[in-house]
């Protein structure tokens, strides 16, 4: 019986493993860290005395591969969000508050309703998105959008940074377009924002590990892959820290690790090298604020981009945050607490207990020159396939793109 060896227990590796076990294939998963989840996980933080996520992750109801994965592992109901697609915003500089409210159905009539769009914008500011469809591979989002200042500042910039972890001036237009068609182009049903109710690990990681355990898959932690032995067009052995695994004629390998370690193991593979950081700040509030009605809030006009509330923990995200990530944690906490206190109308409340999480390589740089380097999941070795958010799925580096890549690699490994 064929065994598929999967390297890396992030979402790409877990996605591939779940897909393969549901097809009855034997799976062995090898992970270098002492835990699964990679860049999408929860952990207990001693300072806050709470379980927190490494970073806020926003999903959308139209992420159909995410839903397929959650259905397979039995945790779709662990995502929560408003019944209607409402995304509330506050401008930290002016105090103005508004919400973007796409309508039901495919025809986006909401852009003609001033109460549903960003104040000061016109329908043309949204219809401009159609130009993204004709973007060339070298175009940035800013190259394609000739829109009003209000639309740029309060809609397109925050949307681009949230989706592509890069500013509008450098982000790849080609990567924003699929999100417009798969999500906003499908109306309210696909555009509901969702977050993990308890945490990323409770929604994604733990249910997947339980499923793998039930299916008899082998999952090994602290098992770093050091070398891949190749002969001609085949991988013949995997040299892991604690064992050497011979790859039999029917066996397959799915390499689901980030670009830099992949290229260090296999210099023949070329991929994106530049990355962009995401900084998250978690604050323990004096009281739970979830029942105040909104699990998350978009922030404009400050340093912070998103605020998520989970009981008494307020978590702030700053994307495309390479500069901020270089500052000392104390300074970052002070800057982001100011934004948080403003957003939550807490006046000059003193800095509470905090934890800063800097993901310096949160995603590959989703800019035209780096997008062009994304490899396909097939390699020159017929029994080795690649998975991960940096593989060419045509989608941004996101949970949806990652899982789609994990499923594709699994499908390739399933072939006889
Ligand atoms: C702070 C932050 C916020 C984000 N926000 C969002 C969001 O709002 N919405 C969204 O959809 N996406 C978001 N993302 C993106 C999403 O988290 C990633 O795209 C996804 O988790 C990538 O998964 P992966 O499996 O490709 O890689 P990883 O999660 O990096 O997994 C790779 C795994 O391989 C292991 N590994 C590495 N080298 C080896 C080796 N030699 N041997 C064995 N194992 C190895 C690593 O330890 C790791 O566990 C965010 C990411 C970050 C960091």
XYZ file of C-alpha atoms and ligand atoms in Angstrom:
469
model
C 0.000 0.000 0.000
C 1.274 3.428 -0.911
C 2.362 5.816 1.870
C 2.350 9.558 1.304
C 4.964 11.331 3.441
C 3.981 14.924 4.128
C 6.585 17.348 5.417
C 5.200 20.288 7.423
C 2.073 20.298 9.615
C 0.916 23.816 8.748
C -2.456 24.139 7.030
C -1.035 23.051 3.653
C 0.325 19.804 5.104
C -2.786 19.225 7.223
C -5.027 19.931 4.228
C -3.130 17.394 2.116
C -3.198 14.853 4.966
C -6.951 15.246 5.538
C -7.686 14.900 1.815
C -5.509 11.766 1.511
C -6.872 10.016 4.603
C -10.444 10.625 3.462
C -9.424 8.740 0.273
C -8.110 5.861 2.411
C -4.428 6.535 1.710
C -1.805 5.922 4.406
C -0.251 9.182 5.561
C 2.871 9.983 7.591
C 3.199 13.642 8.611
C 6.584 14.993 9.760
C 6.829 18.407 11.460
C 9.965 20.176 12.699
C 8.243 22.112 15.517
C 6.781 20.574 18.655
C 3.249 21.449 17.500
C 1.115 21.692 14.363
C -0.391 24.789 12.744
C 2.667 26.727 11.550
C 1.602 30.321 10.910
C -2.024 29.641 11.875
C -2.289 28.444 15.458
C -3.248 29.258 19.057
C -1.076 29.047 22.166
C -1.286 29.724 25.891
C 0.318 33.033 26.838
C 1.526 33.236 30.443
C 1.510 37.041 30.706
C -2.110 37.318 29.622
C -3.098 33.985 31.188
C -5.182 33.356 28.057
C -5.029 31.254 24.913
C -4.347 33.576 21.974
C -3.810 33.173 18.236
C -0.431 33.933 16.669
C -2.350 36.477 14.598
C -5.897 37.515 13.770
C -7.199 35.552 10.790
C -10.265 36.800 8.905
C -12.158 34.368 6.663
C -15.078 34.886 4.302
C -18.106 32.665 3.835
C -17.209 32.307 0.138
C -13.917 30.546 1.015
C -15.308 27.250 -0.276
C -12.139 25.182 0.261
C -12.014 26.348 3.883
C -15.606 25.138 4.274
C -14.766 21.802 2.603
C -11.838 21.333 5.017
C -13.922 22.286 8.077
C -16.709 19.923 6.979
C -14.163 17.114 6.607
C -12.774 17.666 10.110
C -16.210 18.452 11.613
C -15.694 22.024 12.837
C -17.526 24.327 10.408
C -19.752 25.571 13.230
C -16.696 26.866 15.102
C -16.522 29.917 12.830
C -18.633 32.901 13.856
C -19.568 36.214 12.293
C -22.511 38.490 11.616
C -25.517 36.974 9.788
C -25.246 39.668 7.115
C -22.014 40.775 5.507
C -21.296 43.862 7.574
C -17.778 45.157 7.955
C -17.653 47.998 10.499
C -14.917 50.648 10.293
C -13.721 53.510 12.451
C -11.430 56.328 11.346
C -9.045 56.805 14.278
C -8.024 60.272 13.049
C -11.544 61.739 12.773
C -13.642 59.397 14.930
C -16.021 58.753 11.975
C -17.682 55.318 11.968
C -19.358 53.481 9.090
C -20.037 49.973 7.810
C -19.705 48.426 4.362
C -22.790 46.280 3.644
C -22.848 44.246 0.410
C -26.373 43.103 -0.571
C -27.749 39.608 -1.153
C -27.620 38.312 -4.746
C -24.995 38.647 -7.425
C -26.021 42.080 -8.682
C -24.053 44.503 -6.469
C -26.775 47.160 -6.068
C -25.301 48.068 -2.651
C -22.744 50.261 -4.397
C -25.650 52.504 -5.486
C -26.928 52.845 -1.878
C -24.970 55.558 0.000
C -25.844 53.992 3.381
C -24.159 50.716 2.345
C -20.895 52.127 1.011
C -18.000 54.161 2.408
C -19.018 57.803 3.027
C -17.858 60.180 0.308
C -17.537 57.475 -2.366
C -19.537 56.923 -5.560
C -20.585 53.769 -7.471
C -17.757 54.424 -9.955
C -15.211 53.982 -7.141
C -16.309 50.336 -6.868
C -17.013 49.639 -10.547
C -13.361 50.616 -11.069
C -12.575 47.118 -9.766
C -13.521 45.773 -13.209
C -10.196 47.140 -14.443
C -8.449 44.570 -12.248
C -9.795 41.888 -14.605
C -7.657 43.265 -17.425
C -4.532 43.825 -15.287
C -1.218 42.733 -16.749
C 1.116 40.549 -14.711
C 3.307 43.541 -13.825
C 0.426 45.781 -12.705
C -0.037 46.830 -9.114
C -3.469 47.489 -7.626
C -2.801 51.257 -7.751
C -1.987 50.991 -11.493
C -5.533 49.756 -12.129
C -7.637 51.930 -9.850
C -8.351 55.527 -10.706
C -10.682 56.295 -7.796
C -11.556 59.129 -5.410
C -9.364 59.850 -2.384
C -12.072 58.614 0.012
C -12.441 55.327 -1.870
C -8.710 54.795 -2.049
C -7.989 55.671 1.585
C -11.041 54.116 3.220
C -11.805 51.104 0.981
C -9.178 49.984 -1.533
C -6.099 50.509 0.669
C -7.473 48.640 3.699
C -8.912 45.895 1.476
C -5.626 45.409 -0.405
C -3.504 45.382 2.753
C -5.880 42.921 4.446
C -5.985 40.554 1.480
C -2.430 40.849 0.124
C -0.337 41.992 3.108
C 1.132 44.708 0.867
C 0.275 48.334 0.143
C -1.819 49.321 -2.862
C 1.242 50.822 -4.613
C 3.116 47.507 -4.695
C 0.503 44.736 -4.354
C -0.179 42.548 -7.387
C -3.432 43.402 -9.184
C -3.595 39.831 -10.517
C -3.969 38.493 -6.971
C -6.745 40.871 -5.939
C -9.020 40.066 -8.891
C -9.791 36.418 -7.911
C -10.948 37.661 -4.501
C -13.277 40.152 -6.184
C -14.830 37.408 -8.342
C -14.917 34.572 -5.786
C -16.132 36.691 -2.880
C -17.589 40.117 -3.593
C -18.796 39.143 -7.087
C -20.972 36.441 -5.521
C -22.875 38.779 -3.222
C -23.725 38.675 0.451
C -23.747 34.879 0.742
C -20.033 34.726 -0.070
C -18.963 37.951 1.643
C -19.857 37.259 5.277
C -16.744 37.854 7.410
C -15.968 34.995 9.798
C -13.507 34.391 12.611
C -12.644 31.352 14.726
C -14.913 31.482 17.788
C -12.416 30.086 20.316
C -9.162 30.175 18.395
C -7.425 29.020 15.225
C -6.201 25.758 16.741
C -9.658 24.867 18.052
C -11.204 25.438 14.605
C -8.518 24.184 12.254
C -5.638 22.345 13.881
C -6.983 20.195 16.699
C -9.974 18.795 14.738
C -7.634 17.936 11.834
C -5.195 16.145 14.164
C -8.094 14.229 15.731
C -9.311 13.127 12.299
C -5.799 11.997 11.317
C -5.472 10.084 14.581
C -8.802 8.304 13.986
C -7.715 7.443 10.448
C -4.497 5.861 11.731
C -2.128 8.446 10.217
C 1.312 8.822 11.775
C 2.056 12.347 13.002
C 5.557 13.082 14.262
C 6.712 16.341 15.845
C 10.304 17.603 16.329
C 11.091 15.800 13.087
C 12.904 18.285 10.851
C 13.660 17.206 7.311
C 17.399 17.783 6.716
C 17.948 16.341 3.288
C 16.033 14.879 0.349
C 17.903 12.157 -1.530
C 17.144 12.063 -5.264
C 18.057 9.768 -8.092
C 17.129 10.872 -11.606
C 13.447 11.795 -11.663
C 12.631 10.248 -8.280
C 13.046 11.066 -4.613
C 14.579 7.993 -2.978
C 14.903 8.861 0.732
C 14.116 11.486 3.350
C 16.754 12.280 5.943
C 14.908 13.488 9.061
C 16.584 14.378 12.371
C 15.653 11.118 14.012
C 15.320 8.694 11.098
C 16.028 8.021 7.437
C 12.971 6.985 5.449
C 13.350 5.094 2.194
C 10.723 6.119 -0.377
C 9.302 2.983 -2.020
C 8.272 2.809 -5.698
C 4.587 3.526 -4.869
C 5.226 6.107 -2.145
C 4.864 9.849 -2.641
C 6.208 12.951 -0.882
C 4.359 16.237 -0.344
C 6.685 19.034 0.740
C 4.483 21.572 2.568
C 7.039 23.959 4.062
C 7.750 27.659 3.334
C 9.798 28.802 0.313
C 13.187 29.395 1.985
C 13.566 25.937 3.587
C 12.194 24.349 0.387
C 14.809 26.083 -1.753
C 17.556 25.231 0.766
C 16.628 21.525 0.505
C 16.062 21.602 -3.272
C 18.151 24.362 -4.933
C 16.640 23.324 -8.304
C 13.346 24.918 -7.203
C 12.897 28.656 -7.672
C 10.303 30.614 -5.708
C 9.622 33.960 -4.054
C 12.284 35.057 -1.588
C 10.965 38.441 -0.398
C 8.503 38.440 2.497
C 6.261 40.899 4.338
C 5.697 41.018 8.105
C 2.492 41.069 10.154
C 2.535 42.365 13.736
C -0.156 41.429 16.244
C -0.742 42.961 19.660
C -2.937 41.257 22.246
C -4.266 43.305 25.170
C -6.127 42.021 28.225
C -9.007 44.421 28.779
C -10.430 45.235 32.202
C -13.722 43.573 31.143
C -15.086 41.322 28.400
C -16.271 43.408 25.450
C -17.490 40.772 23.030
C -21.111 41.340 23.968
C -20.778 44.961 22.904
C -21.872 43.616 19.558
C -18.927 43.333 17.180
C -16.303 40.614 17.035
C -14.063 42.739 14.797
C -13.558 46.260 13.497
C -11.573 47.731 10.598
C -9.333 50.627 11.636
C -8.300 53.522 9.399
C -6.110 56.552 10.048
C -3.830 55.026 12.720
C -1.145 52.337 12.798
C -3.516 49.434 13.554
C -5.531 47.823 10.733
C -7.931 45.388 12.446
C -9.248 44.874 15.946
C -10.645 41.482 16.982
C -12.457 40.992 20.279
C -12.610 37.666 22.046
C -14.072 38.136 25.517
C -11.517 40.279 27.442
C -8.763 40.035 24.824
C -8.468 42.746 22.164
C -6.144 41.676 19.345
C -4.761 44.169 16.872
C -3.320 43.351 13.455
C -0.916 45.475 11.459
C -0.170 44.058 7.996
C 2.711 45.011 5.671
C 4.423 45.820 8.966
C 8.131 45.401 8.198
C 9.030 48.787 9.675
C 6.928 48.335 12.812
C 8.372 44.847 13.344
C 11.831 46.422 13.797
C 10.707 48.538 16.777
C 11.062 47.263 20.377
C 7.978 45.433 21.690
C 7.344 48.053 24.422
C 7.127 50.798 21.802
C 4.857 48.718 19.540
C 2.540 47.956 22.483
C 2.289 51.660 23.399
C 1.523 52.720 19.797
C -1.109 50.033 19.278
C -2.753 50.484 22.682
C -3.396 54.133 21.803
C -5.258 53.008 18.654
C -7.125 50.287 20.580
C -8.273 52.639 23.340
C -9.559 55.091 20.720
C -11.399 52.406 18.769
C -13.057 51.031 21.911
C -13.733 54.503 23.356
C -11.713 53.676 26.494
C -10.401 57.239 26.878
C -6.904 57.397 28.364
C -7.055 53.952 29.981
C -3.536 52.844 31.021
C -1.701 50.189 29.019
C -3.019 46.803 30.256
C -1.204 43.440 30.132
C 0.011 42.899 26.572
C 1.762 40.482 24.272
C 3.302 41.359 20.892
C 3.660 38.629 18.232
C 5.863 39.560 15.277
C 5.600 37.268 12.268
C 8.462 38.691 10.225
C 7.877 36.268 7.340
C 4.083 36.232 7.582
C 3.616 35.837 3.814
C 5.739 36.028 0.688
C 5.721 39.553 -0.799
C 2.605 39.530 -2.983
C 4.073 41.947 -5.507
C 4.327 41.327 -9.270
C 8.040 40.373 -9.346
C 7.586 37.763 -6.581
C 4.206 36.455 -7.759
C 5.935 35.602 -11.065
C 8.252 33.225 -9.162
C 5.503 31.044 -7.623
C 6.182 27.437 -8.671
C 3.635 24.831 -9.703
C 2.950 21.889 -7.360
C 4.567 19.459 -9.796
C 8.354 19.179 -9.672
C 11.028 17.539 -11.792
C 10.746 14.533 -9.436
C 7.654 12.554 -10.352
C 6.996 11.405 -6.771
C 7.412 14.807 -5.063
C 4.788 17.597 -4.989
C 4.815 21.030 -3.396
C 2.158 22.650 -1.214
C 1.916 25.921 0.699
C 0.602 29.450 0.409
C 3.497 30.417 -1.897
C 2.684 27.779 -4.562
C 0.964 29.061 -7.689
C -2.729 28.703 -6.921
C -3.621 32.047 -8.517
C -4.908 33.047 -5.063
C -3.399 35.240 -2.339
C -1.331 33.714 0.477
C -4.335 32.931 2.657
C -5.963 29.993 4.401
C -8.149 29.447 1.316
C -5.139 29.448 -1.028
C -3.109 27.261 1.345
C -5.798 24.609 1.677
C -6.435 24.622 -2.051
C -2.739 24.012 -2.601
C -2.710 21.203 -0.009
C -5.698 19.553 -1.723
C -4.068 19.872 -5.173
C -0.823 18.297 -3.972
C -2.867 15.479 -2.404
C -4.738 14.919 -5.683
C -1.420 14.673 -7.533
C -0.120 12.210 -4.924
C -3.315 10.134 -5.281
C -2.710 9.498 -8.987
C -1.347 5.988 -9.699
C -0.053 36.955 11.465
C -0.731 36.317 10.279
C -2.010 36.720 9.925
C -2.655 36.135 8.848
N -3.937 36.494 8.549
C -4.633 35.798 7.635
C -6.020 36.074 7.439
O -6.594 36.986 8.053
N -6.706 35.311 6.539
C -6.103 34.302 5.837
O -6.792 33.616 5.068
N -4.766 34.050 5.978
C -4.023 34.763 6.860
N -2.685 34.490 7.053
C -2.011 33.531 6.140
C -2.100 32.062 6.594
O -1.891 31.925 7.968
C -1.007 31.293 5.841
O -1.195 31.477 4.459
C -1.018 29.794 6.142
O -1.080 29.526 7.519
C 0.237 29.157 5.527
O 0.241 27.764 5.794
P 1.386 26.819 5.203
O 1.034 25.447 5.607
O 1.592 27.119 3.766
O 2.744 27.283 5.922
P 3.178 27.228 7.453
O 2.050 27.568 8.330
O 4.414 28.062 7.556
O 3.544 25.700 7.722
C 4.778 25.129 7.363
C 5.162 24.109 8.421
O 6.364 23.452 7.986
C 7.208 23.270 9.121
N 8.576 23.109 8.604
C 9.406 24.055 8.083
N 10.583 23.501 7.715
C 10.498 22.175 7.993
C 11.396 21.071 7.834
N 12.608 21.219 7.296
N 10.983 19.853 8.242
C 9.744 19.665 8.779
N 8.854 20.691 8.953
C 9.232 21.917 8.559
C 6.981 24.537 9.940
O 7.376 24.345 11.289
C 5.482 24.745 9.770
O 4.735 24.097 10.776
C -1.991 35.115 8.080
C -0.690 34.737 8.420
C -0.060 35.330 9.503
C 1.337 34.898 9.856
